[in-house]
mmCIF file of C-alpha atoms in Angstrom:
data_model
loop_
_atom_site.group_PDB
_atom_site.id
_atom_site.type_symbol
_atom_site.label_atom_id
_atom_site.label_comp_id
_atom_site.label_asym_id
_atom_site.label_seq_id
_atom_site.Cartn_x
_atom_site.Cartn_y
_atom_site.Cartn_z
ATOM 1 C CA MET A 52 13.038 4.753 47.437
ATOM 2 C CA ALA A 53 14.006 1.115 47.207
ATOM 3 C CA SER A 54 13.270 -1.529 49.911
ATOM 4 C CA ILE A 55 14.716 -5.031 50.069
ATOM 5 C CA THR A 56 12.766 -7.917 51.670
ATOM 6 C CA LYS A 57 13.393 -11.474 52.154
ATOM 7 C CA LEU A 58 10.113 -13.532 51.335
ATOM 8 C CA GLU A 59 10.038 -16.857 53.298
ATOM 9 C CA ASN A 60 7.560 -18.426 50.787
ATOM 10 C CA ARG A 61 9.527 -17.968 47.716
ATOM 11 C CA LYS A 62 12.482 -20.451 47.250
ATOM 12 C CA ALA A 63 14.124 -19.659 43.886
ATOM 13 C CA LYS A 64 14.282 -15.938 44.212
ATOM 14 C CA PRO A 65 13.293 -14.962 47.751
ATOM 15 C CA TRP A 66 14.789 -11.496 47.736
ATOM 16 C CA GLN A 67 12.246 -8.846 46.677
ATOM 17 C CA VAL A 68 13.071 -5.332 45.589
ATOM 18 C CA ARG A 69 10.327 -2.756 45.682
ATOM 19 C CA ILE A 70 11.060 0.620 44.307
ATOM 20 C CA ARG A 71 8.637 3.452 44.706
ATOM 21 C CA ARG A 72 8.732 6.630 42.768
ATOM 22 C CA LYS A 73 6.089 9.340 41.838
ATOM 23 C CA ASN A 74 3.078 7.064 43.019
ATOM 24 C CA GLN A 75 4.224 4.054 41.063
ATOM 25 C CA THR A 76 5.830 0.868 42.190
ATOM 26 C CA PHE A 77 8.255 -1.517 40.516
ATOM 27 C CA VAL A 78 9.140 -4.908 41.794
ATOM 28 C CA GLU A 79 11.753 -7.439 40.918
ATOM 29 C CA TYR A 80 13.050 -10.648 42.564
ATOM 30 C CA PHE A 81 16.440 -12.137 43.092
ATOM 31 C CA ARG A 82 18.481 -15.094 44.434
ATOM 32 C CA THR A 83 20.797 -13.346 46.680
ATOM 33 C CA LYS A 84 20.516 -10.173 48.846
ATOM 34 C CA ARG A 85 23.673 -8.918 47.105
ATOM 35 C CA GLU A 86 21.908 -9.105 43.554
ATOM 36 C CA ALA A 87 19.053 -7.443 44.950
ATOM 37 C CA ALA A 88 21.082 -4.591 46.520
ATOM 38 C CA ASP A 89 23.223 -4.085 43.379
ATOM 39 C CA PHE A 90 20.117 -3.804 41.096
ATOM 40 C CA ALA A 91 18.461 -1.437 43.564
ATOM 41 C CA ALA A 92 21.558 0.779 43.777
ATOM 42 C CA LYS A 93 21.785 0.703 39.935
ATOM 43 C CA VAL A 94 18.240 1.715 39.423
ATOM 44 C CA GLU A 95 18.172 4.556 41.973
ATOM 45 C CA ALA A 96 21.446 5.932 40.425
ATOM 46 C CA ASP A 97 20.282 5.836 36.737
ATOM 47 C CA PHE A 98 17.183 7.885 36.612
ATOM 48 C CA ASP A 99 16.869 7.423 32.737
ATOM 49 C CA ARG A 100 16.817 3.631 33.038
ATOM 50 C CA TRP A 101 14.386 4.162 35.962
ATOM 51 C CA ALA A 102 12.085 6.270 33.682
ATOM 52 C CA LYS A 103 12.129 3.494 31.092
ATOM 53 C CA LEU A 104 11.321 0.737 33.622
ATOM 54 C CA LEU A 105 8.312 2.685 34.800
ATOM 55 C CA GLY A 106 7.123 3.772 31.461
ATOM 56 C CA GLY A 107 7.819 7.440 31.716
ATOM 57 C CA GLU A 108 8.857 7.823 28.233
ATOM 58 C CA LEU A 109 6.051 5.560 27.056
ATOM 59 C CA ARG A 110 3.537 8.052 28.743
ATOM 60 C CA ARG A 111 5.108 11.136 27.391
ATOM 61 C CA HIS A 112 5.397 9.991 23.743
ATOM 62 C CA THR A 113 2.731 8.967 21.138
ATOM 63 C CA LEU A 114 2.452 6.414 18.459
ATOM 64 C CA ALA A 115 2.679 9.100 15.900
ATOM 65 C CA GLU A 116 6.044 10.205 17.119
ATOM 66 C CA LEU A 117 7.219 6.645 16.868
ATOM 67 C CA ILE A 118 5.927 6.239 13.397
ATOM 68 C CA ASP A 119 7.377 9.659 12.245
ATOM 69 C CA ARG A 120 10.788 8.685 13.546
ATOM 70 C CA PHE A 121 10.738 5.222 11.964
ATOM 71 C CA MET A 122 9.629 6.763 8.663
ATOM 72 C CA GLU A 123 12.510 9.470 8.733
ATOM 73 C CA ARG A 124 14.904 6.715 8.817
ATOM 74 C CA TYR A 125 13.076 4.061 6.590
ATOM 75 C CA ARG A 126 15.069 3.539 3.298
ATOM 76 C CA GLY A 127 13.140 0.481 2.000
ATOM 77 C CA LYS A 128 11.516 0.622 -1.522
ATOM 78 C CA ASP A 129 8.183 -0.918 -0.525
ATOM 79 C CA VAL A 130 5.727 2.022 -0.585
ATOM 80 C CA SER A 131 2.991 -0.271 0.938
ATOM 81 C CA VAL A 132 5.043 0.161 4.289
ATOM 82 C CA THR A 133 4.369 3.823 4.295
ATOM 83 C CA ALA A 134 0.768 3.343 3.583
ATOM 84 C CA ARG A 135 0.287 0.818 6.113
ATOM 85 C CA ALA A 136 2.317 2.732 8.690
ATOM 86 C CA GLY A 137 0.132 5.722 7.870
ATOM 87 C CA TRP A 138 -2.974 4.010 8.622
ATOM 88 C CA TRP A 139 -1.863 2.999 12.201
ATOM 89 C CA ARG A 140 -0.785 6.725 12.752
ATOM 90 C CA ASP A 141 -3.976 8.195 11.422
ATOM 91 C CA GLU A 142 -6.149 5.768 13.674
ATOM 92 C CA TYR A 143 -4.064 5.556 16.842
ATOM 93 C CA GLY A 144 -1.434 8.323 16.521
ATOM 94 C CA ASN A 145 -2.693 10.170 19.505
ATOM 95 C CA ARG A 146 -2.426 7.275 21.856
ATOM 96 C CA PRO A 147 0.602 7.479 24.193
ATOM 97 C CA LEU A 148 2.841 4.528 23.764
ATOM 98 C CA SER A 149 1.984 3.311 27.221
ATOM 99 C CA GLU A 150 -1.528 2.775 26.076
ATOM 100 C CA PHE A 151 -0.725 1.141 22.685
ATOM 101 C CA THR A 152 -0.865 -2.619 23.581
ATOM 102 C CA GLY A 153 -1.533 -5.931 22.174
ATOM 103 C CA ASP A 154 -5.152 -5.424 22.482
ATOM 104 C CA THR A 155 -5.114 -2.101 20.508
ATOM 105 C CA VAL A 156 -3.194 -4.031 17.644
ATOM 106 C CA ARG A 157 -6.085 -6.807 17.801
ATOM 107 C CA GLU A 158 -8.601 -3.980 17.802
ATOM 108 C CA GLY A 159 -7.055 -2.268 14.678
ATOM 109 C CA LEU A 160 -6.804 -5.531 12.741
ATOM 110 C CA SER A 161 -10.473 -6.172 13.593
ATOM 111 C CA ARG A 162 -11.342 -2.833 12.234
ATOM 112 C CA LEU A 163 -9.155 -3.499 9.074
ATOM 113 C CA ALA A 164 -10.919 -6.693 8.577
ATOM 114 C CA GLY A 165 -14.279 -5.001 8.245
ATOM 115 C CA MET A 166 -12.993 -2.613 5.466
ATOM 116 C CA THR A 167 -13.243 -3.139 1.870
ATOM 117 C CA ALA A 168 -10.287 -3.391 -0.572
ATOM 118 C CA ARG A 169 -9.401 -1.130 -3.283
ATOM 119 C CA GLN A 170 -7.839 -1.874 -6.866
ATOM 120 C CA GLY A 171 -6.381 -0.232 -9.775
ATOM 121 C CA GLY A 172 -3.164 1.411 -11.001
ATOM 122 C CA HIS A 173 -3.860 4.719 -12.679
ATOM 123 C CA LEU A 174 -7.314 4.820 -11.508
ATOM 124 C CA VAL A 175 -8.028 3.510 -8.024
ATOM 125 C CA THR A 176 -11.585 2.239 -7.441
ATOM 126 C CA ALA A 177 -13.401 0.632 -4.405
ATOM 127 C CA THR A 178 -14.664 -2.892 -4.370
ATOM 128 C CA ASP A 179 -17.041 -4.942 -2.364
ATOM 129 C CA ARG A 180 -14.371 -7.289 -1.181
ATOM 130 C CA THR A 181 -13.138 -7.178 2.413
ATOM 131 C CA LEU A 182 -9.316 -7.234 3.053
ATOM 132 C CA SER A 183 -7.647 -10.429 2.617
ATOM 133 C CA PRO A 184 -5.869 -12.275 5.440
ATOM 134 C CA ALA A 185 -2.643 -11.726 3.524
ATOM 135 C CA THR A 186 -3.267 -7.910 3.624
ATOM 136 C CA LEU A 187 -4.190 -7.998 7.363
ATOM 137 C CA ASN A 188 -0.904 -9.810 7.959
ATOM 138 C CA ARG A 189 0.969 -7.047 6.186
ATOM 139 C CA TYR A 190 -0.769 -4.465 8.478
ATOM 140 C CA ARG A 191 0.347 -6.471 11.411
ATOM 141 C CA THR A 192 3.922 -6.665 10.003
ATOM 142 C CA ALA A 193 4.065 -3.081 9.464
ATOM 143 C CA ILE A 194 3.455 -2.015 13.080
ATOM 144 C CA SER A 195 5.611 -4.883 14.337
ATOM 145 C CA THR A 196 8.463 -3.833 12.079
ATOM 146 C CA ILE A 197 8.208 -0.256 13.649
ATOM 147 C CA TYR A 198 8.341 -1.581 17.154
ATOM 148 C CA LYS A 199 11.314 -4.025 16.266
ATOM 149 C CA ALA A 200 13.422 -1.021 15.007
ATOM 150 C CA ALA A 201 12.455 1.121 18.110
ATOM 151 C CA MET A 202 13.694 -1.810 20.347
ATOM 152 C CA ASP A 203 16.997 -2.118 18.499
ATOM 153 C CA ALA A 204 17.554 1.676 18.543
ATOM 154 C CA GLY A 205 16.470 2.191 22.152
ATOM 155 C CA TRP A 206 13.702 4.851 21.120
ATOM 156 C CA PHE A 207 11.317 6.022 23.877
ATOM 157 C CA GLY A 208 12.294 3.158 26.253
ATOM 158 C CA ILE A 209 10.296 0.641 24.331
ATOM 159 C CA ARG A 210 11.106 -2.804 25.515
ATOM 160 C CA GLU A 211 8.035 -4.690 24.199
ATOM 161 C CA ASN A 212 6.590 -5.215 20.780
ATOM 162 C CA PRO A 213 2.771 -5.269 21.101
ATOM 163 C CA ALA A 214 2.298 -7.185 17.960
ATOM 164 C CA ALA A 215 4.587 -10.130 18.983
ATOM 165 C CA GLY A 216 1.918 -12.188 20.617
ATOM 166 C CA ILE A 217 -0.462 -11.893 17.652
ATOM 167 C CA ARG A 218 -0.620 -14.866 15.451
ATOM 168 C CA GLN A 219 -0.612 -14.409 11.742
ATOM 169 C CA ARG A 220 -3.870 -15.090 9.977
ATOM 170 C CA ARG A 221 -4.154 -18.024 7.534
ATOM 171 C CA GLU A 222 -3.683 -16.752 4.130
ATOM 172 C CA ASN A 223 -5.691 -17.883 1.060
ATOM 173 C CA ASN A 224 -3.738 -20.071 -1.474
ATOM 174 C CA ASN A 225 -4.956 -18.049 -4.351
ATOM 175 C CA ARG A 226 -3.940 -14.657 -2.845
ATOM 176 C CA PHE A 227 -1.296 -14.419 -5.696
ATOM 177 C CA GLY A 228 -3.865 -14.069 -8.511
ATOM 178 C CA ARG A 229 -4.049 -16.213 -11.399
ATOM 179 C CA CYS A 230 -2.088 -17.306 -14.560
ATOM 180 C CA LEU A 231 -2.993 -16.388 -18.023
ATOM 181 C CA GLU A 232 -4.173 -19.598 -19.684
ATOM 182 C CA ASP A 233 -3.017 -20.851 -22.936
ATOM 183 C CA GLY A 234 -6.309 -20.435 -24.652
ATOM 184 C CA GLU A 235 -6.588 -16.785 -23.445
ATOM 185 C CA ARG A 236 -2.868 -15.683 -24.256
ATOM 186 C CA ALA A 237 -3.080 -15.664 -28.023
ATOM 187 C CA ARG A 238 -6.251 -13.638 -28.110
ATOM 188 C CA LEU A 239 -4.983 -11.148 -25.334
ATOM 189 C CA LEU A 240 -1.782 -10.468 -27.411
ATOM 190 C CA GLU A 241 -3.447 -9.976 -30.615
ATOM 191 C CA ALA A 242 -5.973 -7.474 -28.759
ATOM 192 C CA CYS A 243 -2.957 -5.595 -27.263
ATOM 193 C CA ASP A 244 -1.356 -5.203 -30.668
ATOM 194 C CA ARG A 245 -4.473 -3.655 -31.912
ATOM 195 C CA ALA A 246 -4.906 -1.293 -28.965
ATOM 196 C CA ASN A 247 -5.101 2.425 -29.206
ATOM 197 C CA TRP A 248 -1.910 2.674 -27.348
ATOM 198 C CA THR A 249 0.629 1.004 -29.561
ATOM 199 C CA GLY A 250 2.995 0.219 -26.780
ATOM 200 C CA LEU A 251 0.761 -2.127 -25.143
ATOM 201 C CA GLY A 252 1.763 -5.302 -27.020
ATOM 202 C CA VAL A 253 5.395 -4.514 -26.218
ATOM 203 C CA PHE A 254 4.676 -3.889 -22.491
ATOM 204 C CA VAL A 255 2.580 -7.124 -22.020
ATOM 205 C CA ARG A 256 5.273 -9.341 -23.816
ATOM 206 C CA LEU A 257 8.000 -7.743 -21.507
ATOM 207 C CA ALA A 258 5.818 -8.329 -18.475
ATOM 208 C CA LEU A 259 5.384 -12.010 -19.506
ATOM 209 C CA ALA A 260 9.022 -12.654 -20.603
ATOM 210 C CA THR A 261 10.732 -11.093 -17.676
ATOM 211 C CA GLY A 262 8.151 -11.311 -14.702
ATOM 212 C CA ALA A 263 8.908 -7.589 -14.061
ATOM 213 C CA ARG A 264 6.374 -5.659 -11.935
ATOM 214 C CA ARG A 265 4.345 -2.889 -13.553
ATOM 215 C CA GLY A 266 6.369 -0.025 -11.835
ATOM 216 C CA GLU A 267 9.768 -1.594 -12.828
ATOM 217 C CA LEU A 268 8.715 -1.529 -16.466
ATOM 218 C CA MET A 269 7.368 1.999 -16.320
ATOM 219 C CA LYS A 270 10.802 3.179 -14.852
ATOM 220 C CA LEU A 271 12.686 1.376 -17.611
ATOM 221 C CA THR A 272 14.869 3.889 -19.732
ATOM 222 C CA TRP A 273 16.619 3.006 -22.956
ATOM 223 C CA ALA A 274 19.885 3.155 -21.025
ATOM 224 C CA ASP A 275 18.674 0.132 -19.100
ATOM 225 C CA VAL A 276 18.211 -1.751 -22.303
ATOM 226 C CA ASP A 277 20.931 -3.923 -23.894
ATOM 227 C CA LEU A 278 19.500 -5.278 -27.216
ATOM 228 C CA LYS A 279 22.883 -6.483 -28.359
ATOM 229 C CA ALA A 280 23.354 -8.791 -25.380
ATOM 230 C CA GLY A 281 19.676 -9.254 -24.955
ATOM 231 C CA SER A 282 18.838 -8.042 -21.390
ATOM 232 C CA ILE A 283 17.276 -5.408 -19.495
ATOM 233 C CA LEU A 284 18.332 -3.856 -16.197
ATOM 234 C CA LEU A 285 15.575 -3.308 -13.580
ATOM 235 C CA ARG A 286 16.611 -0.602 -11.149
ATOM 236 C CA GLU A 287 15.508 0.060 -7.587
ATOM 237 C CA THR A 288 13.102 -2.922 -7.449
ATOM 238 C CA LYS A 289 10.767 -3.688 -4.663
ATOM 239 C CA ASN A 290 13.444 -5.450 -2.627
ATOM 240 C CA GLY A 291 15.883 -2.656 -3.042
ATOM 241 C CA GLU A 292 18.147 -4.164 -5.479
ATOM 242 C CA ASP A 293 18.842 -3.712 -9.264
ATOM 243 C CA ARG A 294 18.049 -6.845 -11.250
ATOM 244 C CA ARG A 295 19.211 -7.931 -14.710
ATOM 245 C CA VAL A 296 16.810 -10.003 -16.688
ATOM 246 C CA PRO A 297 17.613 -11.852 -20.051
ATOM 247 C CA LEU A 298 15.389 -10.814 -23.077
ATOM 248 C CA ILE A 299 14.233 -13.785 -25.217
ATOM 249 C CA GLY A 300 13.224 -14.051 -28.881
ATOM 250 C CA GLU A 301 9.888 -12.466 -29.332
ATOM 251 C CA ALA A 302 10.092 -9.895 -26.658
ATOM 252 C CA ARG A 303 13.564 -8.949 -27.727
ATOM 253 C CA ALA A 304 12.381 -8.615 -31.331
ATOM 254 C CA ARG A 305 9.414 -6.559 -30.421
ATOM 255 C CA LEU A 306 11.500 -4.233 -28.190
ATOM 256 C CA ALA A 307 13.987 -3.646 -31.192
ATOM 257 C CA GLU A 308 11.132 -2.455 -33.359
ATOM 258 C CA TRP A 309 9.865 -0.370 -30.571
ATOM 259 C CA ALA A 310 13.161 1.361 -30.339
ATOM 260 C CA LYS A 311 12.992 2.435 -33.880
ATOM 261 C CA VAL A 312 9.940 4.679 -33.131
ATOM 262 C CA ARG A 313 11.155 5.944 -29.702
ATOM 263 C CA ARG A 314 10.832 9.321 -28.640
ATOM 264 C CA LEU A 315 13.797 11.427 -28.500
ATOM 265 C CA ASP A 316 12.570 13.798 -25.861
ATOM 266 C CA ASP A 317 12.026 11.202 -23.201
ATOM 267 C CA PRO A 318 14.438 8.550 -22.057
ATOM 268 C CA ARG A 319 11.680 6.076 -20.963
ATOM 269 C CA LEU A 320 10.499 2.980 -22.811
ATOM 270 C CA PHE A 321 6.968 3.794 -22.045
ATOM 271 C CA PRO A 322 6.513 7.497 -21.685
ATOM 272 C CA GLY A 323 3.196 9.486 -21.124
ATOM 273 C CA VAL A 324 1.000 6.503 -20.784
ATOM 274 C CA THR A 325 -0.785 7.960 -17.761
ATOM 275 C CA SER A 326 -0.900 11.569 -19.195
ATOM 276 C CA ASP A 327 -4.083 13.235 -20.692
ATOM 277 C CA LYS A 328 -2.604 13.246 -24.138
ATOM 278 C CA ASN A 329 -2.239 9.612 -24.342
ATOM 279 C CA PRO A 330 -4.434 6.409 -23.438
ATOM 280 C CA PRO A 331 -3.529 5.472 -19.886
ATOM 281 C CA LEU A 332 -2.163 1.949 -19.500
ATOM 282 C CA ASP A 333 -5.085 0.843 -17.495
ATOM 283 C CA TRP A 334 -7.585 2.150 -20.109
ATOM 284 C CA ALA A 335 -5.724 0.322 -22.998
ATOM 285 C CA TRP A 336 -5.408 -2.739 -20.847
ATOM 286 C CA ASN A 337 -9.067 -3.058 -20.204
ATOM 287 C CA GLN A 338 -10.042 -2.513 -23.599
ATOM 288 C CA ALA A 339 -7.800 -5.121 -24.907
ATOM 289 C CA LYS A 340 -8.991 -7.664 -22.229
ATOM 290 C CA ALA A 341 -12.566 -6.880 -23.088
ATOM 291 C CA ALA A 342 -11.891 -7.370 -26.818
ATOM 292 C CA ALA A 343 -10.183 -10.746 -26.102
ATOM 293 C CA GLY A 344 -12.842 -11.941 -23.807
ATOM 294 C CA VAL A 345 -10.435 -12.177 -20.774
ATOM 295 C CA GLU A 346 -11.919 -11.607 -17.435
ATOM 296 C CA ASN A 347 -10.395 -11.158 -13.870
ATOM 297 C CA LEU A 348 -6.759 -10.723 -15.031
ATOM 298 C CA ARG A 349 -4.706 -7.960 -13.525
ATOM 299 C CA ILE A 350 -1.461 -6.540 -14.970
ATOM 300 C CA HIS A 351 0.361 -8.173 -11.914
ATOM 301 C CA ASP A 352 -0.865 -11.569 -13.019
ATOM 302 C CA LEU A 353 1.291 -11.348 -16.167
ATOM 303 C CA ARG A 354 4.263 -11.728 -13.528
ATOM 304 C CA HIS A 355 2.435 -14.603 -11.929
ATOM 305 C CA SER A 356 2.102 -16.084 -15.405
ATOM 306 C CA CYS A 357 5.773 -15.925 -16.171
ATOM 307 C CA GLY A 358 6.643 -17.754 -12.801
ATOM 308 C CA SER A 359 3.994 -20.424 -13.660
ATOM 309 C CA TYR A 360 5.343 -20.943 -17.121
ATOM 310 C CA LEU A 361 8.915 -21.317 -15.638
ATOM 311 C CA ALA A 362 7.691 -23.795 -13.063
ATOM 312 C CA ARG A 363 5.924 -25.922 -15.856
ATOM 313 C CA ALA A 364 9.275 -26.009 -17.762
ATOM 314 C CA GLY A 365 10.931 -27.508 -14.611
ATOM 315 C CA ALA A 366 12.595 -24.307 -13.186
ATOM 316 C CA SER A 367 13.828 -24.606 -9.718
ATOM 317 C CA ALA A 368 12.527 -22.350 -6.882
ATOM 318 C CA PHE A 369 15.901 -20.849 -6.821
ATOM 319 C CA GLN A 370 15.776 -20.077 -10.759
ATOM 320 C CA ILE A 371 12.355 -18.576 -10.441
ATOM 321 C CA ALA A 372 13.230 -16.371 -7.531
ATOM 322 C CA ALA A 373 16.432 -15.103 -9.456
ATOM 323 C CA ILE A 374 14.300 -14.141 -12.472
ATOM 324 C CA LEU A 375 11.446 -12.672 -10.752
ATOM 325 C CA GLY A 376 13.575 -10.753 -8.138
ATOM 326 C CA HIS A 377 12.261 -12.480 -4.861
ATOM 327 C CA ARG A 378 14.486 -12.079 -1.924
ATOM 328 C CA SER A 379 17.110 -14.576 -1.693
ATOM 329 C CA GLY A 380 17.094 -17.003 1.118
ATOM 330 C CA PRO A 381 19.776 -17.515 3.996
ATOM 331 C CA GLY A 382 23.303 -17.951 2.924
ATOM 332 C CA LEU A 383 22.610 -16.781 -0.643
ATOM 333 C CA THR A 384 23.968 -13.619 -2.032
ATOM 334 C CA ALA A 385 22.869 -11.146 -4.604
ATOM 335 C CA ARG A 386 25.974 -12.034 -6.679
ATOM 336 C CA TYR A 387 24.870 -15.641 -6.921
ATOM 337 C CA VAL A 388 21.343 -14.643 -7.729
ATOM 338 C CA HIS A 389 22.250 -12.368 -10.608
ATOM 339 C CA LEU A 390 24.574 -15.256 -12.156
ATOM 340 C CA VAL A 391 21.764 -17.771 -11.859
ATOM 341 C CA ALA A 392 19.375 -15.186 -13.467
ATOM 342 C CA GLU A 393 21.756 -14.804 -16.518
ATOM 343 C CA ASP A 394 22.378 -18.566 -16.700
ATOM 344 C CA SER A 395 18.654 -19.017 -17.027
ATOM 345 C CA ARG A 396 18.557 -17.736 -20.606
ATOM 346 C CA ALA A 397 18.150 -21.217 -22.080
ATOM 347 C CA LEU A 398 15.570 -22.049 -19.513
ATOM 348 C CA LEU A 399 13.591 -18.738 -20.446
ATOM 349 C CA GLU A 400 13.848 -19.632 -24.235
ATOM 350 C CA GLY A 401 12.647 -23.260 -23.702
ATOM 351 C CA ALA A 402 9.660 -22.192 -21.460
ATOM 352 C CA LEU A 403 8.607 -19.079 -23.336
ATOM 353 C CA SER A 404 9.460 -19.893 -26.910
ATOM 354 C CA GLY A 405 6.272 -19.347 -29.134
ATOM 355 C CA VAL A 406 4.218 -17.878 -26.182
ATOM 356 C CA LEU A 407 4.672 -14.305 -26.795
ATOM 357 C CA ASP A 408 4.043 -14.349 -30.598
ATOM 358 C CA GLY A 409 0.574 -15.829 -29.812
ATOM 359 C CA LYS A 410 1.286 -19.089 -31.993
ATOM 360 C CA ARG A 411 1.994 -21.543 -29.024
ATOM 361 C CA LYS A 412 -1.427 -22.962 -27.579
#
């Protein structure tokens, strides 16, 4: 039942509504008695709203149910969201939503901060490094995104985001890896050309010339390559959009040679590199690095190297974002991004001419 009381010691909102139901109490304040009465009548008449206000649904449903509902509807391409949401589900899935609070999120992030990172593509190995501030921020973002979706859709009566009041950790400036230096590049490309997997030299040059991610290159098919026009089409990229990137001199020439020995039973540019019958990409890459004397360089750093070369050549942030496929900023559309990427052919030629043949130093 609801009771309405005027409190003499409150001036701004003196009218108090106190609602009791099932041993729980909800209190709200209003400026006028009419506002208080209307609110009390509405809550009493709407049991579903009442249940949400008192957290009835939050007590009946668990975090696992919330995450499962979110993942059923998730259409993003970022697989890391699935992994990070899965961690929250594994660790706190049995918690009722009413007990998953900001303190719980802080506890989870604290536990993550003490965990060690893993690395590798085909072969994932443990390291002795703790998770970086950037990675912890992504775990926080994952649970925050789930709660934002729940609030927008009205799931389980959720009205607050427990991660909203938790500040982002300061990220390290070097979290994006490193750039392949000029003195290393010629040695590495030469070693890649001598690798047991003959496609490594083509793969590395494409990564340097286009800034494409490892997974984007591994999914490339010959139908996505236009050697005549000089471009490749990267499909279903991390941000969910297709991206066409110009092919420049040496990378284009190497790809044309690679096309002459392509397999006819597989449409991919790089088939079978992770099978038992052929050297895995990671194995060939590590062998080439060792032969070239290049240390602490990941395949993903080839993408960073491309961006660095473009920046050195005077490319704008907008041009680099278009080529690398970063999400466009406010007011920009995918149409303009694709146009700028194609218009950047001359920029790519100037920035990377001589880089991919190992002659430029």
